[in-house]
Amino acid sequence: MEKNTHLLGSIYENAKMGESAINTILPSVENMELRGELYKQREGYRNFALTAAKELAKNQEQPPKTNLLNEAGAYIGIRMNTLRDNSNSHIAEMTINGSTMGIIQITKKIKDFPESDLKSLDLAKNVITFEQHNIDNLKNYL
């Protein structure tokens, strides 16, 4: 069960970080099509976080607590980056980089915890597919 908890916790953290990053970047986005794409991504991250939290609760586990230091660092980094350059291309690049990091993180967790139950492994693979889809859609703004 512990392996399952670690994988679901990583999915939850990944999704919450993605949602938080999009919330931070949205005020800098002027292009309505790009804003719409980011809103869809934010909703996807929310759904993954909710699903992971529900699966953890089934096992009487709590989602991991947010690391405020990491979140603050990400917030400051995003705000500074978008103050310097809030072009569609730069915002797409930043978001693609975030999704790429998410793919790497979840892929490593799948490899670290291959004994997790199939439902959790499927959820992790769905996160990877979602992140790749986000990257593909954002390439249009580069």
mmCIF file of N, CA and C in Angstrom:
data_model
loop_
_atom_site.group_PDB
_atom_site.id
_atom_site.type_symbol
_atom_site.label_atom_id
_atom_site.label_comp_id
_atom_site.label_asym_id
_atom_site.label_seq_id
_atom_site.Cartn_x
_atom_site.Cartn_y
_atom_site.Cartn_z
ATOM 1 N N MET A 1 0.823 -1.198 0.000
ATOM 2 C CA MET A 1 0.000 0.000 0.000
ATOM 3 C C MET A 1 0.868 1.262 0.000
ATOM 4 N N GLU A 2 2.036 1.184 0.659
ATOM 5 C CA GLU A 2 2.905 2.352 0.754
ATOM 6 C C GLU A 2 3.349 2.840 -0.627
ATOM 7 N N LYS A 3 3.681 1.910 -1.508
ATOM 8 C CA LYS A 3 4.114 2.275 -2.854
ATOM 9 C C LYS A 3 3.003 3.023 -3.584
ATOM 10 N N ASN A 4 1.796 2.543 -3.413
ATOM 11 C CA ASN A 4 0.637 3.184 -4.014
ATOM 12 C C ASN A 4 0.489 4.614 -3.480
ATOM 13 N N THR A 5 0.680 4.773 -2.186
ATOM 14 C CA THR A 5 0.555 6.088 -1.553
ATOM 15 C C THR A 5 1.591 7.051 -2.116
ATOM 16 N N HIS A 6 2.817 6.569 -2.308
ATOM 17 C CA HIS A 6 3.866 7.433 -2.861
ATOM 18 C C HIS A 6 3.530 7.874 -4.287
ATOM 19 N N LEU A 7 3.067 6.942 -5.102
ATOM 20 C CA LEU A 7 2.727 7.282 -6.485
ATOM 21 C C LEU A 7 1.562 8.266 -6.525
ATOM 22 N N LEU A 8 0.515 7.990 -5.772
ATOM 23 C CA LEU A 8 -0.639 8.901 -5.753
ATOM 24 C C LEU A 8 -0.254 10.264 -5.186
ATOM 25 N N GLY A 9 0.605 10.271 -4.182
ATOM 26 C CA GLY A 9 1.073 11.537 -3.622
ATOM 27 C C GLY A 9 1.842 12.357 -4.651
ATOM 28 N N SER A 10 2.647 11.689 -5.453
ATOM 29 C CA SER A 10 3.397 12.386 -6.506
ATOM 30 C C SER A 10 2.467 12.932 -7.577
ATOM 31 N N ILE A 11 1.453 12.166 -7.935
ATOM 32 C CA ILE A 11 0.462 12.637 -8.910
ATOM 33 C C ILE A 11 -0.233 13.877 -8.354
ATOM 34 N N TYR A 12 -0.613 13.825 -7.095
ATOM 35 C CA TYR A 12 -1.283 14.956 -6.451
ATOM 36 C C TYR A 12 -0.377 16.194 -6.463
ATOM 37 N N GLU A 13 0.864 16.016 -6.042
ATOM 38 C CA GLU A 13 1.803 17.149 -6.006
ATOM 39 C C GLU A 13 2.028 17.736 -7.389
ATOM 40 N N ASN A 14 2.199 16.864 -8.380
ATOM 41 C CA ASN A 14 2.406 17.310 -9.757
ATOM 42 C C ASN A 14 1.220 18.140 -10.234
ATOM 43 N N ALA A 15 0.030 17.640 -9.972
ATOM 44 C CA ALA A 15 -1.179 18.335 -10.431
ATOM 45 C C ALA A 15 -1.364 19.671 -9.711
ATOM 46 N N LYS A 16 -1.105 19.698 -8.414
ATOM 47 C CA LYS A 16 -1.247 20.946 -7.666
ATOM 48 C C LYS A 16 -0.211 21.978 -8.121
ATOM 49 N N MET A 17 0.997 21.526 -8.427
ATOM 50 C CA MET A 17 2.033 22.439 -8.916
ATOM 51 C C MET A 17 1.643 22.997 -10.287
ATOM 52 N N GLY A 18 1.112 22.144 -11.157
ATOM 53 C CA GLY A 18 0.668 22.607 -12.473
ATOM 54 C C GLY A 18 -0.446 23.622 -12.359
ATOM 55 N N GLU A 19 -1.411 23.337 -11.506
ATOM 56 C CA GLU A 19 -2.531 24.262 -11.301
ATOM 57 C C GLU A 19 -2.030 25.598 -10.745
ATOM 58 N N SER A 20 -1.157 25.534 -9.768
ATOM 59 C CA SER A 20 -0.620 26.749 -9.155
ATOM 60 C C SER A 20 0.177 27.574 -10.166
ATOM 61 N N ALA A 21 0.985 26.906 -10.972
ATOM 62 C CA ALA A 21 1.791 27.613 -11.972
ATOM 63 C C ALA A 21 0.893 28.320 -12.992
ATOM 64 N N ILE A 22 -0.145 27.646 -13.415
ATOM 65 C CA ILE A 22 -1.059 28.273 -14.378
ATOM 66 C C ILE A 22 -1.777 29.452 -13.739
ATOM 67 N N ASN A 23 -2.194 29.308 -12.487
ATOM 68 C CA ASN A 23 -2.831 30.440 -11.800
ATOM 69 C C ASN A 23 -1.892 31.639 -11.717
ATOM 70 N N THR A 24 -0.617 31.372 -11.549
ATOM 71 C CA THR A 24 0.375 32.448 -11.458
ATOM 72 C C THR A 24 0.611 33.109 -12.812
ATOM 73 N N ILE A 25 0.616 32.319 -13.858
ATOM 74 C CA ILE A 25 0.956 32.839 -15.180
ATOM 75 C C ILE A 25 -0.230 33.516 -15.890
ATOM 76 N N LEU A 26 -1.453 33.100 -15.571
ATOM 77 C CA LEU A 26 -2.637 33.606 -16.281
ATOM 78 C C LEU A 26 -2.765 35.135 -16.310
ATOM 79 N N PRO A 27 -2.487 35.852 -15.228
ATOM 80 C CA PRO A 27 -2.634 37.308 -15.299
ATOM 81 C C PRO A 27 -1.719 37.974 -16.330
ATOM 82 N N SER A 28 -0.671 37.291 -16.749
ATOM 83 C CA SER A 28 0.269 37.846 -17.726
ATOM 84 C C SER A 28 -0.093 37.502 -19.163
ATOM 85 N N VAL A 29 -1.098 36.661 -19.352
ATOM 86 C CA VAL A 29 -1.452 36.175 -20.687
ATOM 87 C C VAL A 29 -2.512 37.090 -21.302
ATOM 88 N N GLU A 30 -2.162 37.707 -22.419
ATOM 89 C CA GLU A 30 -3.083 38.617 -23.092
ATOM 90 C C GLU A 30 -3.853 37.945 -24.226
ATOM 91 N N ASN A 31 -3.248 36.944 -24.857
ATOM 92 C CA ASN A 31 -3.867 36.259 -25.984
ATOM 93 C C ASN A 31 -5.005 35.368 -25.483
ATOM 94 N N MET A 32 -6.211 35.612 -25.996
ATOM 95 C CA MET A 32 -7.388 34.895 -25.504
ATOM 96 C C MET A 32 -7.349 33.401 -25.838
ATOM 97 N N GLU A 33 -6.798 33.028 -26.976
ATOM 98 C CA GLU A 33 -6.702 31.604 -27.320
ATOM 99 C C GLU A 33 -5.750 30.889 -26.371
ATOM 100 N N LEU A 34 -4.627 31.519 -26.084
ATOM 101 C CA LEU A 34 -3.667 30.929 -25.157
ATOM 102 C C LEU A 34 -4.267 30.860 -23.755
ATOM 103 N N ARG A 35 -4.982 31.886 -23.354
ATOM 104 C CA ARG A 35 -5.663 31.861 -22.049
ATOM 105 C C ARG A 35 -6.631 30.681 -21.979
ATOM 106 N N GLY A 36 -7.393 30.482 -23.049
ATOM 107 C CA GLY A 36 -8.338 29.363 -23.095
ATOM 108 C C GLY A 36 -7.638 28.026 -22.959
ATOM 109 N N GLU A 37 -6.511 27.877 -23.634
ATOM 110 C CA GLU A 37 -5.731 26.644 -23.532
ATOM 111 C C GLU A 37 -5.254 26.436 -22.097
ATOM 112 N N LEU A 38 -4.787 27.494 -21.463
ATOM 113 C CA LEU A 38 -4.298 27.382 -20.083
ATOM 114 C C LEU A 38 -5.435 27.095 -19.109
ATOM 115 N N TYR A 39 -6.607 27.650 -19.356
ATOM 116 C CA TYR A 39 -7.768 27.331 -18.510
ATOM 117 C C TYR A 39 -8.104 25.844 -18.600
ATOM 118 N N LYS A 40 -8.051 25.283 -19.807
ATOM 119 C CA LYS A 40 -8.324 23.848 -19.982
ATOM 120 C C LYS A 40 -7.281 23.008 -19.236
ATOM 121 N N GLN A 41 -6.030 23.430 -19.337
ATOM 122 C CA GLN A 41 -4.977 22.708 -18.639
ATOM 123 C C GLN A 41 -5.187 22.776 -17.128
ATOM 124 N N ARG A 42 -5.534 23.965 -16.635
ATOM 125 C CA ARG A 42 -5.762 24.116 -15.194
ATOM 126 C C ARG A 42 -6.866 23.179 -14.721
ATOM 127 N N GLU A 43 -7.929 23.077 -15.498
ATOM 128 C CA GLU A 43 -9.026 22.177 -15.136
ATOM 129 C C GLU A 43 -8.559 20.727 -15.117
ATOM 130 N N GLY A 44 -7.717 20.363 -16.067
ATOM 131 C CA GLY A 44 -7.166 19.006 -16.092
ATOM 132 C C GLY A 44 -6.333 18.719 -14.850
ATOM 133 N N TYR A 45 -5.492 19.670 -14.476
ATOM 134 C CA TYR A 45 -4.689 19.492 -13.261
ATOM 135 C C TYR A 45 -5.585 19.352 -12.030
ATOM 136 N N ARG A 46 -6.625 20.173 -11.946
ATOM 137 C CA ARG A 46 -7.557 20.076 -10.815
ATOM 138 C C ARG A 46 -8.184 18.691 -10.737
ATOM 139 N N ASN A 47 -8.584 18.174 -11.888
ATOM 140 C CA ASN A 47 -9.214 16.849 -11.917
ATOM 141 C C ASN A 47 -8.245 15.751 -11.480
ATOM 142 N N PHE A 48 -6.987 15.838 -11.917
ATOM 143 C CA PHE A 48 -6.004 14.838 -11.504
ATOM 144 C C PHE A 48 -5.740 14.927 -9.999
ATOM 145 N N ALA A 49 -5.638 16.134 -9.472
ATOM 146 C CA ALA A 49 -5.415 16.292 -8.026
ATOM 147 C C ALA A 49 -6.592 15.719 -7.243
ATOM 148 N N LEU A 50 -7.788 16.007 -7.693
ATOM 149 C CA LEU A 50 -8.985 15.511 -7.017
ATOM 150 C C LEU A 50 -9.044 13.981 -7.058
ATOM 151 N N THR A 51 -8.764 13.413 -8.207
ATOM 152 C CA THR A 51 -8.780 11.953 -8.345
ATOM 153 C C THR A 51 -7.729 11.312 -7.444
ATOM 154 N N ALA A 52 -6.526 11.856 -7.436
ATOM 155 C CA ALA A 52 -5.470 11.301 -6.582
ATOM 156 C C ALA A 52 -5.857 11.420 -5.113
ATOM 157 N N ALA A 53 -6.431 12.559 -4.721
ATOM 158 C CA ALA A 53 -6.855 12.750 -3.321
ATOM 159 C C ALA A 53 -7.943 11.752 -2.938
ATOM 160 N N LYS A 54 -8.877 11.503 -3.831
ATOM 161 C CA LYS A 54 -9.944 10.534 -3.553
ATOM 162 C C LYS A 54 -9.375 9.124 -3.391
ATOM 163 N N GLU A 55 -8.426 8.762 -4.245
ATOM 164 C CA GLU A 55 -7.820 7.434 -4.151
ATOM 165 C C GLU A 55 -7.017 7.298 -2.854
ATOM 166 N N LEU A 56 -6.339 8.347 -2.463
ATOM 167 C CA LEU A 56 -5.615 8.320 -1.188
ATOM 168 C C LEU A 56 -6.594 8.168 -0.027
ATOM 169 N N ALA A 57 -7.708 8.878 -0.093
ATOM 170 C CA ALA A 57 -8.704 8.818 0.987
ATOM 171 C C ALA A 57 -9.294 7.414 1.128
ATOM 172 N N LYS A 58 -9.444 6.708 0.011
ATOM 173 C CA LYS A 58 -9.943 5.331 0.074
ATOM 174 C C LYS A 58 -9.044 4.447 0.934
ATOM 175 N N ASN A 59 -7.768 4.815 0.989
ATOM 176 C CA ASN A 59 -6.795 4.061 1.772
ATOM 177 C C ASN A 59 -6.489 4.750 3.107
ATOM 178 N N GLN A 60 -7.380 5.642 3.520
ATOM 179 C CA GLN A 60 -7.218 6.396 4.764
ATOM 180 C C GLN A 60 -5.903 7.183 4.795
ATOM 181 N N GLU A 61 -5.517 7.704 3.646
ATOM 182 C CA GLU A 61 -4.303 8.519 3.522
ATOM 183 C C GLU A 61 -4.693 9.941 3.132
ATOM 184 N N GLN A 62 -3.864 10.876 3.534
ATOM 185 C CA GLN A 62 -4.064 12.284 3.185
ATOM 186 C C GLN A 62 -3.128 12.656 2.037
ATOM 187 N N PRO A 63 -3.552 13.596 1.171
ATOM 188 C CA PRO A 63 -2.620 14.096 0.152
ATOM 189 C C PRO A 63 -1.443 14.796 0.837
ATOM 190 N N PRO A 64 -0.293 14.811 0.192
ATOM 191 C CA PRO A 64 0.857 15.491 0.791
ATOM 192 C C PRO A 64 0.573 16.982 0.986
ATOM 193 N N LYS A 65 1.155 17.531 2.017
ATOM 194 C CA LYS A 65 1.013 18.959 2.266
ATOM 195 C C LYS A 65 1.841 19.723 1.238
ATOM 196 N N THR A 66 1.347 20.893 0.867
ATOM 197 C CA THR A 66 2.043 21.731 -0.098
ATOM 198 C C THR A 66 3.349 22.232 0.509
ATOM 199 N N ASN A 67 4.418 22.136 -0.250
ATOM 200 C CA ASN A 67 5.697 22.682 0.178
ATOM 201 C C ASN A 67 5.693 24.174 -0.168
ATOM 202 N N LEU A 68 5.453 24.990 0.843
ATOM 203 C CA LEU A 68 5.305 26.426 0.620
ATOM 204 C C LEU A 68 6.561 27.064 0.055
ATOM 205 N N LEU A 69 7.727 26.556 0.423
ATOM 206 C CA LEU A 69 8.970 27.107 -0.092
ATOM 207 C C LEU A 69 9.087 26.857 -1.598
ATOM 208 N N ASN A 70 8.765 25.637 -2.030
ATOM 209 C CA ASN A 70 8.790 25.328 -3.468
ATOM 210 C C ASN A 70 7.761 26.163 -4.219
ATOM 211 N N GLU A 71 6.574 26.282 -3.640
ATOM 212 C CA GLU A 71 5.520 27.040 -4.295
ATOM 213 C C GLU A 71 5.877 28.523 -4.399
ATOM 214 N N ALA A 72 6.448 29.068 -3.335
ATOM 215 C CA ALA A 72 6.858 30.474 -3.351
ATOM 216 C C ALA A 72 7.959 30.701 -4.379
ATOM 217 N N GLY A 73 8.899 29.778 -4.440
ATOM 218 C CA GLY A 73 9.972 29.890 -5.422
ATOM 219 C C GLY A 73 9.450 29.847 -6.846
ATOM 220 N N ALA A 74 8.513 28.942 -7.102
ATOM 221 C CA ALA A 74 7.915 28.844 -8.433
ATOM 222 C C ALA A 74 7.153 30.124 -8.765
ATOM 223 N N TYR A 75 6.405 30.633 -7.795
ATOM 224 C CA TYR A 75 5.632 31.862 -8.002
ATOM 225 C C TYR A 75 6.562 33.027 -8.377
ATOM 226 N N ILE A 76 7.606 33.201 -7.599
ATOM 227 C CA ILE A 76 8.545 34.305 -7.855
ATOM 228 C C ILE A 76 9.210 34.135 -9.213
ATOM 229 N N GLY A 77 9.638 32.912 -9.520
ATOM 230 C CA GLY A 77 10.277 32.653 -10.806
ATOM 231 C C GLY A 77 9.363 32.954 -11.985
ATOM 232 N N ILE A 78 8.117 32.518 -11.884
ATOM 233 C CA ILE A 78 7.159 32.758 -12.967
ATOM 234 C C ILE A 78 6.879 34.243 -13.115
ATOM 235 N N ARG A 79 6.635 34.918 -12.007
ATOM 236 C CA ARG A 79 6.327 36.358 -12.065
ATOM 237 C C ARG A 79 7.498 37.142 -12.647
ATOM 238 N N MET A 80 8.708 36.835 -12.239
ATOM 239 C CA MET A 80 9.878 37.548 -12.767
ATOM 240 C C MET A 80 10.039 37.272 -14.258
ATOM 241 N N ASN A 81 9.848 36.016 -14.655
ATOM 242 C CA ASN A 81 9.968 35.652 -16.063
ATOM 243 C C ASN A 81 8.934 36.364 -16.929
ATOM 244 N N THR A 82 7.710 36.457 -16.434
ATOM 245 C CA THR A 82 6.656 37.084 -17.245
ATOM 246 C C THR A 82 6.740 38.614 -17.207
ATOM 247 N N LEU A 83 7.324 39.170 -16.172
ATOM 248 C CA LEU A 83 7.553 40.620 -16.166
ATOM 249 C C LEU A 83 8.580 40.991 -17.227
ATOM 250 N N ARG A 84 9.566 40.143 -17.388
ATOM 251 C CA ARG A 84 10.617 40.366 -18.378
ATOM 252 C C ARG A 84 10.105 40.149 -19.800
ATOM 253 N N ASP A 85 9.252 39.139 -19.967
ATOM 254 C CA ASP A 85 8.764 38.793 -21.308
ATOM 255 C C ASP A 85 7.439 38.047 -21.170
ATOM 256 N N ASN A 86 6.349 38.700 -21.554
ATOM 257 C CA ASN A 86 5.050 38.028 -21.471
ATOM 258 C C ASN A 86 4.496 37.698 -22.856
ATOM 259 N N SER A 87 5.415 37.514 -23.820
ATOM 260 C CA SER A 87 4.980 37.135 -25.166
ATOM 261 C C SER A 87 4.377 35.734 -25.144
ATOM 262 N N ASN A 88 3.522 35.460 -26.120
ATOM 263 C CA ASN A 88 2.926 34.126 -26.234
ATOM 264 C C ASN A 88 3.994 33.046 -26.289
ATOM 265 N N SER A 89 5.030 33.313 -27.054
ATOM 266 C CA SER A 89 6.098 32.344 -27.233
ATOM 267 C C SER A 89 6.791 32.030 -25.908
ATOM 268 N N HIS A 90 7.084 33.050 -25.142
ATOM 269 C CA HIS A 90 7.785 32.840 -23.873
ATOM 270 C C HIS A 90 6.891 32.111 -22.868
ATOM 271 N N ILE A 91 5.639 32.494 -22.809
ATOM 272 C CA ILE A 91 4.706 31.836 -21.888
ATOM 273 C C ILE A 91 4.527 30.376 -22.285
ATOM 274 N N ALA A 92 4.404 30.108 -23.585
ATOM 275 C CA ALA A 92 4.283 28.727 -24.052
ATOM 276 C C ALA A 92 5.539 27.937 -23.694
ATOM 277 N N GLU A 93 6.698 28.540 -23.886
ATOM 278 C CA GLU A 93 7.956 27.862 -23.558
ATOM 279 C C GLU A 93 8.032 27.537 -22.066
ATOM 280 N N MET A 94 7.679 28.487 -21.216
ATOM 281 C CA MET A 94 7.704 28.254 -19.776
ATOM 282 C C MET A 94 6.757 27.114 -19.398
ATOM 283 N N THR A 95 5.581 27.117 -19.987
ATOM 284 C CA THR A 95 4.580 26.107 -19.660
ATOM 285 C C THR A 95 4.994 24.738 -20.196
ATOM 286 N N ILE A 96 5.582 24.713 -21.376
ATOM 287 C CA ILE A 96 6.108 23.460 -21.939
ATOM 288 C C ILE A 96 7.193 22.898 -21.027
ATOM 289 N N ASN A 97 8.072 23.761 -20.541
ATOM 290 C CA ASN A 97 9.128 23.306 -19.627
ATOM 291 C C ASN A 97 8.529 22.707 -18.359
ATOM 292 N N GLY A 98 7.478 23.323 -17.836
ATOM 293 C CA GLY A 98 6.812 22.788 -16.650
ATOM 294 C C GLY A 98 6.187 21.431 -16.915
ATOM 295 N N SER A 99 5.531 21.291 -18.049
ATOM 296 C CA SER A 99 4.934 20.003 -18.399
ATOM 297 C C SER A 99 5.998 18.929 -18.603
ATOM 298 N N THR A 100 7.118 19.314 -19.198
ATOM 299 C CA THR A 100 8.224 18.371 -19.394
ATOM 300 C C THR A 100 8.755 17.888 -18.048
ATOM 301 N N MET A 101 8.908 18.796 -17.103
ATOM 302 C CA MET A 101 9.348 18.398 -15.760
ATOM 303 C C MET A 101 8.327 17.459 -15.116
ATOM 304 N N GLY A 102 7.040 17.720 -15.348
ATOM 305 C CA GLY A 102 6.000 16.846 -14.821
ATOM 306 C C GLY A 102 6.085 15.448 -15.399
ATOM 307 N N ILE A 103 6.324 15.351 -16.697
ATOM 308 C CA ILE A 103 6.476 14.048 -17.345
ATOM 309 C C ILE A 103 7.647 13.291 -16.740
ATOM 310 N N ILE A 104 8.755 13.978 -16.565
ATOM 311 C CA ILE A 104 9.947 13.337 -15.999
ATOM 312 C C ILE A 104 9.662 12.845 -14.585
ATOM 313 N N GLN A 105 9.045 13.696 -13.769
ATOM 314 C CA GLN A 105 8.770 13.340 -12.376
ATOM 315 C C GLN A 105 7.867 12.106 -12.289
ATOM 316 N N ILE A 106 6.768 12.114 -13.028
ATOM 317 C CA ILE A 106 5.822 10.998 -12.942
ATOM 318 C C ILE A 106 6.412 9.729 -13.556
ATOM 319 N N THR A 107 7.176 9.868 -14.629
ATOM 320 C CA THR A 107 7.825 8.694 -15.224
ATOM 321 C C THR A 107 8.772 8.038 -14.222
ATOM 322 N N LYS A 108 9.540 8.857 -13.507
ATOM 323 C CA LYS A 108 10.446 8.311 -12.484
ATOM 324 C C LYS A 108 9.660 7.598 -11.393
ATOM 325 N N LYS A 109 8.542 8.164 -10.982
ATOM 326 C CA LYS A 109 7.742 7.547 -9.917
ATOM 327 C C LYS A 109 7.142 6.228 -10.365
ATOM 328 N N ILE A 110 6.724 6.141 -11.621
ATOM 329 C CA ILE A 110 6.218 4.865 -12.145
ATOM 330 C C ILE A 110 7.323 3.817 -12.078
ATOM 331 N N LYS A 111 8.537 4.212 -12.434
ATOM 332 C CA LYS A 111 9.674 3.276 -12.399
ATOM 333 C C LYS A 111 10.048 2.913 -10.953
ATOM 334 N N ASP A 112 9.909 3.887 -10.042
ATOM 335 C CA ASP A 112 10.237 3.643 -8.629
ATOM 336 C C ASP A 112 9.214 2.743 -7.941
ATOM 337 N N PHE A 113 7.954 2.824 -8.374
ATOM 338 C CA PHE A 113 6.876 2.101 -7.703
ATOM 339 C C PHE A 113 6.036 1.282 -8.686
ATOM 340 N N PRO A 114 6.673 0.353 -9.421
ATOM 341 C CA PRO A 114 5.930 -0.424 -10.416
ATOM 342 C C PRO A 114 4.915 -1.390 -9.797
ATOM 343 N N GLU A 115 5.034 -1.627 -8.487
ATOM 344 C CA GLU A 115 4.109 -2.546 -7.818
ATOM 345 C C GLU A 115 2.821 -1.855 -7.386
ATOM 346 N N SER A 116 2.691 -0.571 -7.682
ATOM 347 C CA SER A 116 1.454 0.143 -7.340
ATOM 348 C C SER A 116 0.286 -0.519 -8.053
ATOM 349 N N ASP A 117 -0.924 -0.311 -7.534
ATOM 350 C CA ASP A 117 -2.075 -0.956 -8.165
ATOM 351 C C ASP A 117 -2.322 -0.375 -9.557
ATOM 352 N N LEU A 118 -3.034 -1.136 -10.362
ATOM 353 C CA LEU A 118 -3.251 -0.759 -11.763
ATOM 354 C C LEU A 118 -3.974 0.570 -11.904
ATOM 355 N N LYS A 119 -4.910 0.855 -11.014
ATOM 356 C CA LYS A 119 -5.653 2.109 -11.086
ATOM 357 C C LYS A 119 -4.709 3.304 -10.907
ATOM 358 N N SER A 120 -3.799 3.212 -9.972
ATOM 359 C CA SER A 120 -2.840 4.293 -9.731
ATOM 360 C C SER A 120 -1.850 4.418 -10.886
ATOM 361 N N LEU A 121 -1.383 3.275 -11.391
ATOM 362 C CA LEU A 121 -0.465 3.304 -12.534
ATOM 363 C C LEU A 121 -1.149 3.891 -13.766
ATOM 364 N N ASP A 122 -2.417 3.533 -13.983
ATOM 365 C CA ASP A 122 -3.170 4.099 -15.106
ATOM 366 C C ASP A 122 -3.339 5.601 -14.946
ATOM 367 N N LEU A 123 -3.615 6.055 -13.726
ATOM 368 C CA LEU A 123 -3.752 7.484 -13.471
ATOM 369 C C LEU A 123 -2.434 8.192 -13.784
ATOM 370 N N ALA A 124 -1.319 7.617 -13.353
ATOM 371 C CA ALA A 124 -0.007 8.206 -13.628
ATOM 372 C C ALA A 124 0.251 8.291 -15.136
ATOM 373 N N LYS A 125 -0.092 7.230 -15.844
ATOM 374 C CA LYS A 125 0.100 7.234 -17.299
ATOM 375 C C LYS A 125 -0.811 8.254 -17.971
ATOM 376 N N ASN A 126 -2.005 8.441 -17.425
ATOM 377 C CA ASN A 126 -2.917 9.460 -17.959
ATOM 378 C C ASN A 126 -2.368 10.862 -17.735
ATOM 379 N N VAL A 127 -1.688 11.074 -16.606
ATOM 380 C CA VAL A 127 -1.048 12.371 -16.360
ATOM 381 C C VAL A 127 0.012 12.625 -17.428
ATOM 382 N N ILE A 128 0.813 11.622 -17.717
ATOM 383 C CA ILE A 128 1.861 11.768 -18.734
ATOM 384 C C ILE A 128 1.247 12.088 -20.092
ATOM 385 N N THR A 129 0.189 11.391 -20.447
ATOM 386 C CA THR A 129 -0.491 11.654 -21.721
ATOM 387 C C THR A 129 -1.043 13.074 -21.748
ATOM 388 N N PHE A 130 -1.644 13.499 -20.653
ATOM 389 C CA PHE A 130 -2.179 14.855 -20.523
ATOM 390 C C PHE A 130 -1.072 15.894 -20.699
ATOM 391 N N GLU A 131 0.053 15.684 -20.017
ATOM 392 C CA GLU A 131 1.171 16.627 -20.116
ATOM 393 C C GLU A 131 1.698 16.694 -21.549
ATOM 394 N N GLN A 132 1.803 15.537 -22.211
ATOM 395 C CA GLN A 132 2.286 15.522 -23.590
ATOM 396 C C GLN A 132 1.312 16.242 -24.512
ATOM 397 N N HIS A 133 0.025 16.061 -24.269
ATOM 398 C CA HIS A 133 -1.001 16.762 -25.045
ATOM 399 C C HIS A 133 -0.868 18.283 -24.843
ATOM 400 N N ASN A 134 -0.625 18.688 -23.604
ATOM 401 C CA ASN A 134 -0.434 20.115 -23.320
ATOM 402 C C ASN A 134 0.751 20.666 -24.105
ATOM 403 N N ILE A 135 1.852 19.923 -24.106
ATOM 404 C CA ILE A 135 3.044 20.356 -24.840
ATOM 405 C C ILE A 135 2.716 20.504 -26.319
ATOM 406 N N ASP A 136 2.056 19.507 -26.880
ATOM 407 C CA ASP A 136 1.720 19.543 -28.302
ATOM 408 C C ASP A 136 0.856 20.766 -28.637
ATOM 409 N N ASN A 137 -0.119 21.070 -27.788
ATOM 410 C CA ASN A 137 -0.988 22.210 -28.039
ATOM 411 C C ASN A 137 -0.246 23.533 -27.897
ATOM 412 N N LEU A 138 0.681 23.600 -26.956
ATOM 413 C CA LEU A 138 1.414 24.856 -26.722
ATOM 414 C C LEU A 138 2.453 25.138 -27.797
ATOM 415 N N LYS A 139 2.875 24.122 -28.517
ATOM 416 C CA LYS A 139 3.852 24.335 -29.591
ATOM 417 C C LYS A 139 3.320 25.327 -30.631
ATOM 418 N N ASN A 140 2.005 25.432 -30.753
ATOM 419 C CA ASN A 140 1.411 26.371 -31.696
ATOM 420 C C ASN A 140 1.712 27.832 -31.343
ATOM 421 N N TYR A 141 2.099 28.078 -30.108
ATOM 422 C CA TYR A 141 2.336 29.448 -29.648
ATOM 423 C C TYR A 141 3.820 29.811 -29.612
ATOM 424 N N LEU A 142 4.693 28.878 -29.960
ATOM 425 C CA LEU A 142 6.131 29.158 -29.949
ATOM 426 C C LEU A 142 6.536 30.080 -31.085
#
